Structures are given as C-alpha cells and as structure tokens.
Coordinates of C-alpha atoms in Angstrom, one line a residue:
X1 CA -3.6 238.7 -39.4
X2 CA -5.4 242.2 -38.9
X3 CA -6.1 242.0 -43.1
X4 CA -7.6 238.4 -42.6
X5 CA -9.9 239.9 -39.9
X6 CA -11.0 242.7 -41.9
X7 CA -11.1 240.2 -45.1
X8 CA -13.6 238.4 -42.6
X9 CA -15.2 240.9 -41.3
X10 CA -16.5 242.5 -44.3
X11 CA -17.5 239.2 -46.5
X12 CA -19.3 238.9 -43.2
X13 CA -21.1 242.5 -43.5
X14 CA -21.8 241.0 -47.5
X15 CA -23.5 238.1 -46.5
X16 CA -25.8 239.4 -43.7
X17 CA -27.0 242.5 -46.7
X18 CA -27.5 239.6 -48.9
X19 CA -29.1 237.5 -45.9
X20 CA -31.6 240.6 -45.1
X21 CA -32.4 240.6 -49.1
X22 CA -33.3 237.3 -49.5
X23 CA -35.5 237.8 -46.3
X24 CA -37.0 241.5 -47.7
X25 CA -38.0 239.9 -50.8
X26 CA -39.4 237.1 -49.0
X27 CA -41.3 239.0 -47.0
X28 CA -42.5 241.1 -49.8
X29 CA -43.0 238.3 -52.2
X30 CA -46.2 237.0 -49.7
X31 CA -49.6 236.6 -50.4
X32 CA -51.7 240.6 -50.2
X33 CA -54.0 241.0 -47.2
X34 CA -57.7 240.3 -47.9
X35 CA -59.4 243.1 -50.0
X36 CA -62.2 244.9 -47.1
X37 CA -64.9 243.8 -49.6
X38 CA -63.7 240.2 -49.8
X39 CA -63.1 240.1 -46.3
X40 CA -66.7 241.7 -45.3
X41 CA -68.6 239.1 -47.7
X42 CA -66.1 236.0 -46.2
X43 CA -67.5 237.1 -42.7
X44 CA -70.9 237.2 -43.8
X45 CA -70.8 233.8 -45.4
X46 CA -68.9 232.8 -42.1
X47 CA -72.3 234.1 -40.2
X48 CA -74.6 232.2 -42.2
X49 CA -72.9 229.3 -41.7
X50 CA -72.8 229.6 -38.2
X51 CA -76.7 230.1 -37.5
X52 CA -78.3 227.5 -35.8
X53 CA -80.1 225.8 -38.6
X54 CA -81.6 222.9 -36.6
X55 CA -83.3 224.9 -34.5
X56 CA -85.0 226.6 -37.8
X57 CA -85.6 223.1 -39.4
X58 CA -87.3 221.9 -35.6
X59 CA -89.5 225.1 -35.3
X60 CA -90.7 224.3 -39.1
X61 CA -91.3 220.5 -38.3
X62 CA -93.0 221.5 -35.2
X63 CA -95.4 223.8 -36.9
X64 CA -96.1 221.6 -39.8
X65 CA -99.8 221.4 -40.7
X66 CA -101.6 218.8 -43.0
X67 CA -103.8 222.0 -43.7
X68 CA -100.7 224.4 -45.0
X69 CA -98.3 223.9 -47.5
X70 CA -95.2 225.3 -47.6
X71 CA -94.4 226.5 -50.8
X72 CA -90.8 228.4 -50.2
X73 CA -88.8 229.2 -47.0
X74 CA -85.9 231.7 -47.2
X75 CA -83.5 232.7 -44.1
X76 CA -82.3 236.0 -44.2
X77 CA -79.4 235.5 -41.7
X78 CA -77.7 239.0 -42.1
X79 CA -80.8 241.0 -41.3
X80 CA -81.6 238.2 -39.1
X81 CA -85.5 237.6 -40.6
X82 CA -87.2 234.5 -42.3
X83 CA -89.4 235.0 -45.3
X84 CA -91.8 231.9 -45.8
X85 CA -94.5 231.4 -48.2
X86 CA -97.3 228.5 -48.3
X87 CA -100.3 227.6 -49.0
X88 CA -103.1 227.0 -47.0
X89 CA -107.2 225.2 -47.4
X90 CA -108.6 228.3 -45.8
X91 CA -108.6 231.4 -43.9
X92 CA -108.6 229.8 -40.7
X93 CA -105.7 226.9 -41.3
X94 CA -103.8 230.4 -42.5
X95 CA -104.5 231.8 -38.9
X96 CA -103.6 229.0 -36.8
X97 CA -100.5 228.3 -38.9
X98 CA -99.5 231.9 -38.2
X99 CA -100.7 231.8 -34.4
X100 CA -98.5 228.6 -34.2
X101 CA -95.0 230.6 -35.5
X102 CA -95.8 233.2 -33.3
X103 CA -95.9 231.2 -30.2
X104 CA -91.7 229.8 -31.1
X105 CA -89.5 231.3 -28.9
X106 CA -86.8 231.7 -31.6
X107 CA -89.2 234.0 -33.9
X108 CA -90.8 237.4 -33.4
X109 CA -92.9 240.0 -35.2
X110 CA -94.0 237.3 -37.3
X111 CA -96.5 239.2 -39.5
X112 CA -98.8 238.3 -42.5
X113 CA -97.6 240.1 -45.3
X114 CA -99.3 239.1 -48.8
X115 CA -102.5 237.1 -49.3
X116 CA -104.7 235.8 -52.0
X117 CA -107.2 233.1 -53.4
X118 CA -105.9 230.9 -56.2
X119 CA -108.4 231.3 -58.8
X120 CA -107.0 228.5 -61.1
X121 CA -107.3 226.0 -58.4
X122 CA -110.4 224.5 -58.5
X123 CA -109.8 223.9 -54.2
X124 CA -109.1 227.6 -54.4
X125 CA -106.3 227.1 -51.7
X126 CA -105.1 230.5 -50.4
X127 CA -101.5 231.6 -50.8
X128 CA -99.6 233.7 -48.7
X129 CA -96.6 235.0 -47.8
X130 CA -95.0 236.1 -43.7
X131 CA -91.8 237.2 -42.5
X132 CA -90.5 236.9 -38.9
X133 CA -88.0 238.0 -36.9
X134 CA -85.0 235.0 -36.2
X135 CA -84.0 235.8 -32.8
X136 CA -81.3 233.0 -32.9
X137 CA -78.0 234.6 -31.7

C-alpha cells in the first residue's frame, strides 16, 4: 500500500512538471509586447482620431466667405496647429477672412504667413497661406 502511494505520488509530481510545461510554453508562445516605436505612432494616430473635428469643420463653415477660397486645409493635431491656404479677390477680403479666424475661440496666434498676386490670373486673385494655433483639448 505504501508502494501504491509513492507509485501515486510521484506520477503525480510528473504530471504537474508536465502541467507547468505545457503552461511555460504557453505563456512564452504569446504574442511580443508592442515595439515603443509602434506603440508611440499607435498613440499618436489614437490622438488624431480623437480631436474634435466638428468643431474644426463648424469654425471653417462659420468663416466661409464668397470672397476667399480655400485652396487646402491641413490639421496638424500632434503639434496642435492648422495650416490653411486660399485664395482671396483682394487685400481686404484677405484681412477680414483672417480677422474672422482670429476672433474663434478654438484658434489662436492665427498669423499670415505667405502672400502673393497670381500673375496668370487675369482676376489676379491673391493667394495666401496662415497657420493657427488649435486650442481644442
């Protein structure tokens, strides 16, 4: 009886090594963690994602002018600015367009940065270019 209990006892003590085997490999067999590269450009896509887009598309609608054309608008959400460029009949739509974008409550520093006459346009329209600060959260 004492030779069945070791007998027992130590297939037993086999199957739990085998058991914690299985569950080693198991463990090791999983999926790596996330590269820090992969995960830093994951969480930055995450962040774009997650900016508040509508109120971006409402402060453009709201500032819309029959007088300015825009020509190319592009959201910079990492470093949290908006680059816009357009076209407007003249210096003073140009103004008031810009005047307008500063006066949104979800922009700042919005600043004229590039401007010229169109030559090859027989309207001559002026084309510019302004970046502003996105103070969405």
């Amino acid at each position: 009886m004492h030779a069945q209990l070791q007998d027992q006892q130590q297939r037993s003590a086999r199957l739990l090594e085998q058991l914690q085997a299985r569950q080693q490999r198991l463990h090791s067999a999983r999926a790596p963690g996330v590269p820090a590269a992969q995960a830093d450009a994951i969480n930055r896509m995450v962040q774009q994602l997650n900016r508040p887009w509508g109120t971006l598309h409402q402060v453009l609608d709201d500032t819309a002018s029959d007088r300015v054309a825009l020509l190319a608008v592009a959201p910079d959400a990492e470093h949290h600015v908006l680059y816009i460029s357009a076209e407007a009949r003249d210096s003073d739509s140009m103004l008031d367009y810009l005047r307008q974008l500063q006066r949104q409550r979800v922009l700042g520093q919005v600043l004229l940065t590039h401007h010229e006459v169109v030559e090859q346009d027989p309207q001559r329209p002026l084309r510019f270019a302004l970046e502003a600060r996105w103070n969405a959260p």
